[in-house]
CSV table of N, CA and C in Angstrom, one decimal:
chain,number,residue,atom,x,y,z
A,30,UNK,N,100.6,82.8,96.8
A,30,UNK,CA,99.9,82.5,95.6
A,30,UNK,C,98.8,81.4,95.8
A,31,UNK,N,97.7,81.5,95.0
A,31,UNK,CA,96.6,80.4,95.5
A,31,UNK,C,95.5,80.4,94.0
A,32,UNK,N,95.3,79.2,94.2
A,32,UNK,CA,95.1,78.5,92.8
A,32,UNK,C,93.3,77.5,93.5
A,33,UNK,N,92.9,78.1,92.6
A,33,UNK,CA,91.3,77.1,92.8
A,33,UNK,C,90.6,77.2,91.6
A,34,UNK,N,89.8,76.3,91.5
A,34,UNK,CA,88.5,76.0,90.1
A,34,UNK,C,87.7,76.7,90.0
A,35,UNK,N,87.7,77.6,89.0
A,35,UNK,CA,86.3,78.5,88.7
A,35,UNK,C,85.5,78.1,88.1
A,36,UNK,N,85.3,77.0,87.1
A,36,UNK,CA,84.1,76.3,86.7
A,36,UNK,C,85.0,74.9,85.7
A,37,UNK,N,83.8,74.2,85.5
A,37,UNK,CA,84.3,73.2,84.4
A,37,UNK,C,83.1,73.1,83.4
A,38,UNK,N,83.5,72.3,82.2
A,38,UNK,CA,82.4,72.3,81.6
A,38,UNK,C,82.8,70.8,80.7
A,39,UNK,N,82.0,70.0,81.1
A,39,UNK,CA,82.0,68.0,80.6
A,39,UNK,C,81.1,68.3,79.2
A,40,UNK,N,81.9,67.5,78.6
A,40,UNK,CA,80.7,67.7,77.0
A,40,UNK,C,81.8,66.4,75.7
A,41,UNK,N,81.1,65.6,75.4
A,41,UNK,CA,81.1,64.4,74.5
A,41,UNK,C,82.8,63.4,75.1
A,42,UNK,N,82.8,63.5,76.4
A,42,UNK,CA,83.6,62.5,77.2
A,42,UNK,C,84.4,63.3,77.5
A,43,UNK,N,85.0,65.0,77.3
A,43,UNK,CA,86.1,65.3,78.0
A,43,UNK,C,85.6,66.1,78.5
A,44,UNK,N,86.3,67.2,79.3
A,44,UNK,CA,86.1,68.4,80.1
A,44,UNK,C,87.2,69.4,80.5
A,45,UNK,N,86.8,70.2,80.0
A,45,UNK,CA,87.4,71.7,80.0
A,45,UNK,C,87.6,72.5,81.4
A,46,UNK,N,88.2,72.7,82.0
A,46,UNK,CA,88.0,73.2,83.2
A,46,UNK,C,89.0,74.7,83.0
A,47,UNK,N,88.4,75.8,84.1
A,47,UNK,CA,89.3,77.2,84.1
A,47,UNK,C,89.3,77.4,85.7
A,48,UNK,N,90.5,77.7,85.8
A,48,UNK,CA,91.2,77.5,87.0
A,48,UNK,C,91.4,79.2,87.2
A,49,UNK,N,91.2,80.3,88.6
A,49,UNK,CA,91.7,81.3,89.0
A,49,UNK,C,93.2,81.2,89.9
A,50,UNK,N,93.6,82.3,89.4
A,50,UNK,CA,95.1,82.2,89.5
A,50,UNK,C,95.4,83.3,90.7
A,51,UNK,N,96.2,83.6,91.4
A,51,UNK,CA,96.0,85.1,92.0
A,51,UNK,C,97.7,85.0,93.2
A,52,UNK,N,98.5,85.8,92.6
A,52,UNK,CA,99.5,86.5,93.3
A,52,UNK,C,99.5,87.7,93.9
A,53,UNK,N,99.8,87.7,95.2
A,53,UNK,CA,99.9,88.6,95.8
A,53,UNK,C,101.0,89.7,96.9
A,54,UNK,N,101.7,90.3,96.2
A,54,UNK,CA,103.2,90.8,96.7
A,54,UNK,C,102.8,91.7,97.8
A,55,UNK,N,103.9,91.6,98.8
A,55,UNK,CA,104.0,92.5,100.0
A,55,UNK,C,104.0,93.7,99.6
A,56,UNK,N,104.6,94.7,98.3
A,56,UNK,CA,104.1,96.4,97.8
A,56,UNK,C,103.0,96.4,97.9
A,57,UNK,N,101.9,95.4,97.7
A,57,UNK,CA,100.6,96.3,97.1
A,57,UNK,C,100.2,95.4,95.9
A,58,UNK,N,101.4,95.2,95.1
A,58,UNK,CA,100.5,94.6,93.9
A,58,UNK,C,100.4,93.3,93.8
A,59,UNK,N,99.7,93.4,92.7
A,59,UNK,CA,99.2,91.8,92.6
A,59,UNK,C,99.0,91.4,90.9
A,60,UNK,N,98.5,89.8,90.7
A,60,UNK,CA,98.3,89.4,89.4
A,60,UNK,C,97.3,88.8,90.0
A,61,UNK,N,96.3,88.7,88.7
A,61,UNK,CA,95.6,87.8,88.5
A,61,UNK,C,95.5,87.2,87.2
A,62,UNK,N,95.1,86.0,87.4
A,62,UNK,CA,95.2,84.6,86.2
A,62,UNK,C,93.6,83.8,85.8
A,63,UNK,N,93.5,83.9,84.8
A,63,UNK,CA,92.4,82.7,84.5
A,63,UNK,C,93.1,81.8,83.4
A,64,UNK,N,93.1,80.6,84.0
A,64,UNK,CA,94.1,79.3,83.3
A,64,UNK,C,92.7,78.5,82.7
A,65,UNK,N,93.2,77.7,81.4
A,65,UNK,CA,92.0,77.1,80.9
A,65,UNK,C,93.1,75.5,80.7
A,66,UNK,N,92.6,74.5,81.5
A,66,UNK,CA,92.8,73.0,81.0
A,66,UNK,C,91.7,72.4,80.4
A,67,UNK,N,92.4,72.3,79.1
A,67,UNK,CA,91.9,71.2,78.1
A,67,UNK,C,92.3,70.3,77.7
A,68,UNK,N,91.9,69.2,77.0
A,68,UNK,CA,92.8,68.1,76.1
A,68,UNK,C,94.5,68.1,77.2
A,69,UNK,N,94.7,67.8,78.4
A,69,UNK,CA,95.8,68.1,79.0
A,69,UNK,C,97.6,69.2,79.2
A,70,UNK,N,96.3,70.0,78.2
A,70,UNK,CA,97.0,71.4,78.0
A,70,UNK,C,96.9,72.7,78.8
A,71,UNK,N,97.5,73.0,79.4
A,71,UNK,CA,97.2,74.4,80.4
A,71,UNK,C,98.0,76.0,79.4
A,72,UNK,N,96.6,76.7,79.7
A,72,UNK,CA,97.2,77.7,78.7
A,72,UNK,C,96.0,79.0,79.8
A,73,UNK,N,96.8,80.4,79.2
A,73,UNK,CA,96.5,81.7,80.3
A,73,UNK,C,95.5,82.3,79.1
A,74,UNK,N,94.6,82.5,79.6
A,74,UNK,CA,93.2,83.2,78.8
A,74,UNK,C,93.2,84.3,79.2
A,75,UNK,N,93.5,85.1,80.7
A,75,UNK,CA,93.3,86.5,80.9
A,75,UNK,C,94.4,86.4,81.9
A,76,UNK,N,95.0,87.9,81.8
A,76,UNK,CA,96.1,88.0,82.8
A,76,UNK,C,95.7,89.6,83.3
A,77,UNK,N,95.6,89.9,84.4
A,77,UNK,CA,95.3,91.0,85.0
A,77,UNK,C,96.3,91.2,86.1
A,78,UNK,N,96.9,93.0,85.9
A,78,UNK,CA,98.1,93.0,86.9
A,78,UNK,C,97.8,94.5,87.5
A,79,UNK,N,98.5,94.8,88.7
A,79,UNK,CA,98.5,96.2,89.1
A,79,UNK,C,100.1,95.5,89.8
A,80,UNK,N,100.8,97.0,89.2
A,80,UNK,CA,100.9,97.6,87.7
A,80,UNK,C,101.1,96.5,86.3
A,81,UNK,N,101.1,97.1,85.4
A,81,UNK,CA,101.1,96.4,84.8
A,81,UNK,C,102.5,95.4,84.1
A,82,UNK,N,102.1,94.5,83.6
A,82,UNK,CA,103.4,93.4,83.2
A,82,UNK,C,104.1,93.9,82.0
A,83,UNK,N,105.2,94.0,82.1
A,83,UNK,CA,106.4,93.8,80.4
A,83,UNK,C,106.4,92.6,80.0
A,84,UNK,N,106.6,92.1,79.1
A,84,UNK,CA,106.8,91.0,78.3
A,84,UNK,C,108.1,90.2,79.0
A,85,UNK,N,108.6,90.7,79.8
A,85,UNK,CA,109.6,89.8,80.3
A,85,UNK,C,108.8,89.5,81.8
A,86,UNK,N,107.9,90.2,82.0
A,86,UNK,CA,107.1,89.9,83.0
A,86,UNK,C,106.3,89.1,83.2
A,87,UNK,N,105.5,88.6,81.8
A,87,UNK,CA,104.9,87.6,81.7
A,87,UNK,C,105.6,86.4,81.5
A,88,UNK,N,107.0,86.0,81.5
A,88,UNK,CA,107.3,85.5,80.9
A,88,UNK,C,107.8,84.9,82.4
A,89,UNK,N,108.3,85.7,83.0
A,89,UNK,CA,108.3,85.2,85.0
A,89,UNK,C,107.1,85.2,85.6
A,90,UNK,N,105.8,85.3,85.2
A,90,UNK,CA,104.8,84.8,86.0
A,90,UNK,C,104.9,83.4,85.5
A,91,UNK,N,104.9,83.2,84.1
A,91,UNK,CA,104.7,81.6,83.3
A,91,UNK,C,105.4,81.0,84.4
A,92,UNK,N,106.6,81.3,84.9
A,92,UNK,CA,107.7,80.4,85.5
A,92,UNK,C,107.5,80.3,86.7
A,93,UNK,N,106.2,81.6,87.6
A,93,UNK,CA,106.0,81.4,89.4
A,93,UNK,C,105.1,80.3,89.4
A,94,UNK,N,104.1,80.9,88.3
A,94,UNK,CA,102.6,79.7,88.5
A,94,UNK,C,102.8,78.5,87.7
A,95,UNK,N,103.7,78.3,87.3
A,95,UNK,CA,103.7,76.4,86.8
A,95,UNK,C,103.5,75.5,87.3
A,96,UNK,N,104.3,76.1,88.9
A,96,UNK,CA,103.9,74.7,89.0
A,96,UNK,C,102.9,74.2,90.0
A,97,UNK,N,102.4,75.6,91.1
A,97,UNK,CA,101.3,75.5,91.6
A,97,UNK,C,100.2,75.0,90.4
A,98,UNK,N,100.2,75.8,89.6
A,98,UNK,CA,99.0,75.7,88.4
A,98,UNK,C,99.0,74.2,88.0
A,99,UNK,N,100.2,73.7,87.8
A,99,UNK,CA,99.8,71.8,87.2
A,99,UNK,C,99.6,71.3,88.8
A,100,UNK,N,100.3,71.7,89.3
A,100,UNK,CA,99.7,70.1,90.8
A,100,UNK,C,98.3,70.7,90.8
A,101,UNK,N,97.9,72.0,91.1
A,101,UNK,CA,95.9,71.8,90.8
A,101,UNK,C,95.4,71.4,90.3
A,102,UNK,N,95.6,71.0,88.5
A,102,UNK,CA,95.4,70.5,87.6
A,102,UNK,C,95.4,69.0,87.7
A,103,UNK,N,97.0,68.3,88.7
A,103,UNK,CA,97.1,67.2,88.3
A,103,UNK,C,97.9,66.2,87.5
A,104,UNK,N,98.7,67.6,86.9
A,104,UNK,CA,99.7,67.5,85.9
A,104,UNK,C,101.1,67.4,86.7
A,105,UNK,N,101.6,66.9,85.5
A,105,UNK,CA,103.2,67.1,86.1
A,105,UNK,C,104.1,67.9,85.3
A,106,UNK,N,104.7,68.7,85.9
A,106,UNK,CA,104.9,70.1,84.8
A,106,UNK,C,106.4,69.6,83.8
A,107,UNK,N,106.6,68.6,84.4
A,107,UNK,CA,108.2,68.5,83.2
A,107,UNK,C,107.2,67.9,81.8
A,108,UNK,N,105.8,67.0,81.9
A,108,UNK,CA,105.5,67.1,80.7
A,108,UNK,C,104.6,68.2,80.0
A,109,UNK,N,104.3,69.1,80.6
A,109,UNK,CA,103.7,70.1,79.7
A,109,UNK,C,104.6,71.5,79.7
A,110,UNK,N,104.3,72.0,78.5
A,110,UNK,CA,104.9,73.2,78.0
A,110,UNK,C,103.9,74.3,77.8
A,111,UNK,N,104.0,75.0,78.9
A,111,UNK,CA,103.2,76.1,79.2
A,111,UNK,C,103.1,77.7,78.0
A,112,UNK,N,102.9,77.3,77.0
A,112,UNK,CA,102.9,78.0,76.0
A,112,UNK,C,101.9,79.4,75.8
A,113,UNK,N,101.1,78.9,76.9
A,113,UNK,CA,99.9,80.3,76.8
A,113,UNK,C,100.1,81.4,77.7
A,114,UNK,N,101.7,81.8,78.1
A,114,UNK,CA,102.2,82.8,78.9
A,114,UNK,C,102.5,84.3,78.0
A,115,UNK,N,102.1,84.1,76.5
A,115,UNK,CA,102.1,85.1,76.0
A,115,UNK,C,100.9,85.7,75.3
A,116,UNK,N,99.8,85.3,76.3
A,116,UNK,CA,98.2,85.7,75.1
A,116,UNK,C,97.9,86.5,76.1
A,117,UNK,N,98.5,87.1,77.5
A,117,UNK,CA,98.1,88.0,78.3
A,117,UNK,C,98.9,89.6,78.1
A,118,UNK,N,99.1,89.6,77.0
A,118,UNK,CA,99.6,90.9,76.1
A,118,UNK,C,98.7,91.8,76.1
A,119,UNK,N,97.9,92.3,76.2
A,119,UNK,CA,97.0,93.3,75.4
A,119,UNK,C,97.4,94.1,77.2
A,120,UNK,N,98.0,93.8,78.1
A,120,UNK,CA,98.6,94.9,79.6
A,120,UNK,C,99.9,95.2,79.4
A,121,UNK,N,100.5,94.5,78.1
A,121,UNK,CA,101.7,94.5,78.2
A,121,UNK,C,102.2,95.4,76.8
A,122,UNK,N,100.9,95.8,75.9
A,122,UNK,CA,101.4,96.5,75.1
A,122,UNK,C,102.0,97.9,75.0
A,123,UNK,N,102.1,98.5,76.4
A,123,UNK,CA,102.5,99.5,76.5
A,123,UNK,C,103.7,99.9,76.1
A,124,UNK,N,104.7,98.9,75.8
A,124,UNK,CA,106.2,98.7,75.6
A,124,UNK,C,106.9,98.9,76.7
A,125,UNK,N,106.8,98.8,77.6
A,125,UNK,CA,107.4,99.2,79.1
A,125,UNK,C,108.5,98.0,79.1
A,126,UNK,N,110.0,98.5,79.0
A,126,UNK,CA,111.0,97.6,79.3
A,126,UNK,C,111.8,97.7,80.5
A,127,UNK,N,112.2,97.1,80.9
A,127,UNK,CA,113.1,96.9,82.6
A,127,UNK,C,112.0,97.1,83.5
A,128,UNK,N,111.2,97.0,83.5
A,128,UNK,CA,110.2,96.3,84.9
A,128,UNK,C,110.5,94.8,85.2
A,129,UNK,N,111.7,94.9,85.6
A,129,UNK,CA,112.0,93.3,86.0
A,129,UNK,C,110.9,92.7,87.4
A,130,UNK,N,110.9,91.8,87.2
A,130,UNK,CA,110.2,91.4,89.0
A,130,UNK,C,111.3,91.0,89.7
A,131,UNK,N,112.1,91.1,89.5
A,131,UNK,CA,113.7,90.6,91.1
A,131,UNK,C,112.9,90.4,91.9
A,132,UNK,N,113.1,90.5,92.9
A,132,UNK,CA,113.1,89.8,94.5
A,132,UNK,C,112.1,89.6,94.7
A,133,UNK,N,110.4,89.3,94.1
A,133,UNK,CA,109.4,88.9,94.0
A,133,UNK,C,108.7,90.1,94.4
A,134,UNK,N,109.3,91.0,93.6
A,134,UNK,CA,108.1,92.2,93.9
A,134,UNK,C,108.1,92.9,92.5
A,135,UNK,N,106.5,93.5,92.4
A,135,UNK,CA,106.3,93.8,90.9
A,135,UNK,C,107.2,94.3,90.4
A,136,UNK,N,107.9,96.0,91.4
A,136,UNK,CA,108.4,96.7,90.7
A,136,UNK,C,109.3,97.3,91.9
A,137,UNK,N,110.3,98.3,91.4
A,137,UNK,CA,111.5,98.8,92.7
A,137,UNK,C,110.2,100.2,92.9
A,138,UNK,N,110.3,100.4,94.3
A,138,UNK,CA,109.7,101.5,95.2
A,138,UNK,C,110.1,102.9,94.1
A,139,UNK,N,109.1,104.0,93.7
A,139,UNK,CA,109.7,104.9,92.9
A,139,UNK,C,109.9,106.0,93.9
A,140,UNK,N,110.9,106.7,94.2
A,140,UNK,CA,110.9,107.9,95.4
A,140,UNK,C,110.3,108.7,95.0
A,141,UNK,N,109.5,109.5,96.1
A,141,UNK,CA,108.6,110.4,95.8
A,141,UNK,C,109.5,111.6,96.4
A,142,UNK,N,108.7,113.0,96.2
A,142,UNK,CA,109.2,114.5,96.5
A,142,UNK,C,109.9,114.6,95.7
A,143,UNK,N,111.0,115.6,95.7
A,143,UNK,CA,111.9,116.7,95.0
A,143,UNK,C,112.7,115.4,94.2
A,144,UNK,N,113.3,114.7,94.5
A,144,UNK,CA,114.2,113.5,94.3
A,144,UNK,C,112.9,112.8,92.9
A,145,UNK,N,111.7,112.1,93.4
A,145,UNK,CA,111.1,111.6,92.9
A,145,UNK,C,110.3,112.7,91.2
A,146,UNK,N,110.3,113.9,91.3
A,146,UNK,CA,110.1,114.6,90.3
A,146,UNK,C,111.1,114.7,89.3
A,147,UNK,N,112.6,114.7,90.5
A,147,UNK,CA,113.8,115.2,89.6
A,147,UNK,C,113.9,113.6,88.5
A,148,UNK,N,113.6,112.6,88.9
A,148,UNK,CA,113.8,111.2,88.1
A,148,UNK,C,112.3,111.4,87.0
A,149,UNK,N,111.7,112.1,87.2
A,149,UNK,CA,110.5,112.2,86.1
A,149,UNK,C,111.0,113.0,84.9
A,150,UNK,N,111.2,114.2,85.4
A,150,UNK,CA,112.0,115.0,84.3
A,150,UNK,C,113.0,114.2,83.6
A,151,UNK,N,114.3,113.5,84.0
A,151,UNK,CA,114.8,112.9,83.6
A,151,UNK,C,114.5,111.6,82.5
A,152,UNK,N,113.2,110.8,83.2
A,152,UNK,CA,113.1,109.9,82.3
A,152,UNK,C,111.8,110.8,80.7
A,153,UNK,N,111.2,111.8,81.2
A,153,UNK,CA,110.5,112.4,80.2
A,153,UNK,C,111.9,113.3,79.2
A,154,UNK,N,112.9,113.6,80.1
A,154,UNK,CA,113.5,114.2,78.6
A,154,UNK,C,114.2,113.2,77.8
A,155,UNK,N,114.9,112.6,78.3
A,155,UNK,CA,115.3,111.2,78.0
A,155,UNK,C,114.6,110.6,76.1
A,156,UNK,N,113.5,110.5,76.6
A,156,UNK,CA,112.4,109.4,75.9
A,156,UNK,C,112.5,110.9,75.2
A,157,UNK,N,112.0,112.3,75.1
A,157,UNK,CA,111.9,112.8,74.1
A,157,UNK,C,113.3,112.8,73.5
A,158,UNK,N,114.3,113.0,74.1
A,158,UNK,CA,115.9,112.7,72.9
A,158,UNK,C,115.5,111.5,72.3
A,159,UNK,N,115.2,110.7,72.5
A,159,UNK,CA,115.2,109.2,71.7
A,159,UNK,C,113.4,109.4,70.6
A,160,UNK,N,113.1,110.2,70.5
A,160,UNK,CA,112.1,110.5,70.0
A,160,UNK,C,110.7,109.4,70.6
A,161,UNK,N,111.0,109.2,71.8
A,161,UNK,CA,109.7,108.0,71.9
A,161,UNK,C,108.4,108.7,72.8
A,162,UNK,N,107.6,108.2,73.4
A,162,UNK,CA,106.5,108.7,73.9
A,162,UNK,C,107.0,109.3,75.5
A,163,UNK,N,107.4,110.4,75.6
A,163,UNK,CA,108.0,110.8,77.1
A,163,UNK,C,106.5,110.6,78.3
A,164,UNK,N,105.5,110.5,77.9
A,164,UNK,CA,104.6,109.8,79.2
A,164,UNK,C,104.6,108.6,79.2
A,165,UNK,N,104.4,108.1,78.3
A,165,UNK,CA,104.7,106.1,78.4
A,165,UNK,C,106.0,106.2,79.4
A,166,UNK,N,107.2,106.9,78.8
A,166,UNK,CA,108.3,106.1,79.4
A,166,UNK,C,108.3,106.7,81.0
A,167,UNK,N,107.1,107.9,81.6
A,167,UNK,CA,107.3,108.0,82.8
A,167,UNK,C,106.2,107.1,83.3
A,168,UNK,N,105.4,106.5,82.4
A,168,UNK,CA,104.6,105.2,83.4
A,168,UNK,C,105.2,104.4,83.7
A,169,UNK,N,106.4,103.9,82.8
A,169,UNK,CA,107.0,102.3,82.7
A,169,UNK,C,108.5,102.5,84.0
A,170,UNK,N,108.9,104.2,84.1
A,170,UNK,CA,109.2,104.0,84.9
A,170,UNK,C,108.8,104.0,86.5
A,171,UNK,N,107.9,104.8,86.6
A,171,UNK,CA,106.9,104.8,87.9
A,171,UNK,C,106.0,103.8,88.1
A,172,UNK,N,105.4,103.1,87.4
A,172,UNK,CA,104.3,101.8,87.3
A,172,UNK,C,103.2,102.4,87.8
A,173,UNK,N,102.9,103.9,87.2
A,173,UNK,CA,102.0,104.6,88.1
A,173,UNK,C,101.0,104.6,86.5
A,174,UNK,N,99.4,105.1,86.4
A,174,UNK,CA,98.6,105.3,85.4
A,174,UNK,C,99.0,106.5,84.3
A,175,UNK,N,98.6,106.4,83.5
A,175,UNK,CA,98.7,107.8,82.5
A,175,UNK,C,98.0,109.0,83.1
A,176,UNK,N,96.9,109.0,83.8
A,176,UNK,CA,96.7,110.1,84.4
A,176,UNK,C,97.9,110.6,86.0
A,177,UNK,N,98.1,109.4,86.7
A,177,UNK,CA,98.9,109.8,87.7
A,177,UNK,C,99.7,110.5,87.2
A,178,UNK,N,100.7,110.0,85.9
A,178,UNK,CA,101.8,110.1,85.6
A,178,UNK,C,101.6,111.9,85.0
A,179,UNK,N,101.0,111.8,84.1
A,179,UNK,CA,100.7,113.1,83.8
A,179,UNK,C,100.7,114.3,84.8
A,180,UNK,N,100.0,113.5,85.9
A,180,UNK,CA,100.3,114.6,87.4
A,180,UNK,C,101.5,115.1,88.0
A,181,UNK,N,102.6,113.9,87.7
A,181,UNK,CA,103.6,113.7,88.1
A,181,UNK,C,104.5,114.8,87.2
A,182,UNK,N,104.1,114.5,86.2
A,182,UNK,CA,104.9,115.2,85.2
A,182,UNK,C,104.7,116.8,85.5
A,183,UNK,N,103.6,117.2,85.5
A,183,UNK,CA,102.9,118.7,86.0
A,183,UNK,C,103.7,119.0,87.2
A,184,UNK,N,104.0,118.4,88.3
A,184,UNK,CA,104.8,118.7,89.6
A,184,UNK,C,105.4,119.1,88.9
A,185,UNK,N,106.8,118.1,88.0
A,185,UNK,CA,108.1,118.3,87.9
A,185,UNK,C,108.3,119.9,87.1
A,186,UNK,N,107.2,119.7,86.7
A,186,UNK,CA,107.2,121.3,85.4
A,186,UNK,C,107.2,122.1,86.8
A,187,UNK,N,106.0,121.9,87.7
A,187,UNK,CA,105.8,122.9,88.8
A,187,UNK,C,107.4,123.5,89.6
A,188,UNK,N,108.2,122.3,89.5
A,188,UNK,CA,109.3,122.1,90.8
A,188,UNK,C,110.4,123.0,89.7
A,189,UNK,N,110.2,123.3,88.3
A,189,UNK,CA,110.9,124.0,87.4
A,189,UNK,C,111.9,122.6,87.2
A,190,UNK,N,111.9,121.7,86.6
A,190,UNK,CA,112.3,120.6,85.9
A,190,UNK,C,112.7,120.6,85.2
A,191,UNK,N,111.0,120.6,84.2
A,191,UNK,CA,110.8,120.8,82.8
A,191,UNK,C,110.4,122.3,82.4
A,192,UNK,N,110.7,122.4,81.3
A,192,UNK,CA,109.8,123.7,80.5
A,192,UNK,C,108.5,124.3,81.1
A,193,UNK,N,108.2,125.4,81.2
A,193,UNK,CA,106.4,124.7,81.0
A,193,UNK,C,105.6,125.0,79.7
A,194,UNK,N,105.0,124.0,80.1
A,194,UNK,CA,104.3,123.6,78.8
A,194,UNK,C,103.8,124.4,77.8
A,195,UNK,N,103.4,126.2,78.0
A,195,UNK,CA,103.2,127.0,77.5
A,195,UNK,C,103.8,128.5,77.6
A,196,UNK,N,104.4,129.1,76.4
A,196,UNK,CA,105.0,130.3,76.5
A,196,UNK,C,103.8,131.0,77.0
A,197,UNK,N,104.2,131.8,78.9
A,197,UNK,CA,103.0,132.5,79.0
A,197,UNK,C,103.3,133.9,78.4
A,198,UNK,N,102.1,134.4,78.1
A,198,UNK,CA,102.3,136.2,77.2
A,198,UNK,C,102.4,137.2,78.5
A,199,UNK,N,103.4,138.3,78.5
A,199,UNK,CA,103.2,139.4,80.0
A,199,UNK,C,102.5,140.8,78.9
């Protein structure tokens, strides 16, 4: 993890400064952070992730970068209350639940081939018995894009999984 000044800005005796944030895991992925200290308050203005964060995910970055983030700052973290760990939502609206980060890595490895299509079908029929979005729930389980996943999904139809998608006419 590594923590440095992106700019400050002095104006009628205080100063505002925004700090870049940036984790980087042995998978591949990573986060990035733009921290804003003001008035002795540290709060998250942008949060950028591949893949993307669940709400419980934001909630364990708040807890990796605290405390690199206040010794940059200056601060001492038992007095501040890191409150701006939830304004980095708008990656996290996907609704994606159980993306835990365990063992300091974004997400668990998703198996690929026959095995890795048969868990697609599974979590796409799934999500449609529960009436919810069956490609959301194979992004949140793969941490892969809506177009990847879509791909993924088309294998599984291919590998005879799922349905296919259209009654063909003979």
């Amino acid at each position: 993890m590594s923590v440095w000044p992106a700019w400050e800005v002095r104006e009628d005796g205080g100063a505002t400064a925004w700090l870049q944030v940036r984790l980087a895991f042995p998978d591949g992925a990573g986060v990035e952070a733009l921290a804003v200290l003001a008035d002795g308050n540290v709060s998250l203005e942008d949060v950028r992730a591949r893949p993307a964060l669940s709400l419980d995910d934001l909630v364990e970055l708040a807890d990796w970068i605290e405390g690199p983030l206040f010794e940059a700052c200056g601060i001492a973290s038992e007095t501040v209350e890191d409150d701006g760990a939830g304004e980095g939502d708008a990656e996290s609206e996907d609704g994606c639940a159980g993306a835990g980060v365990g063992a300091r890595r974004a997400r668990p490895p998703f198996p690929r081939g026959i095995q890795g299509r048969w868990l697609v079908a599974q979590e796409y029929r799934a999500a449609q018995a529960e009436g919810a979005d069956p490609v959301l729930a194979v992004m949140c389980a793969t941490g892969h894009s809506r177009r990847k996943s879509l791909r993924l999904i088309a294998q599984a139809r291919d590998a005879g999984f799922l349905a296919p998608r259209h009654a063909r006419r003979t």
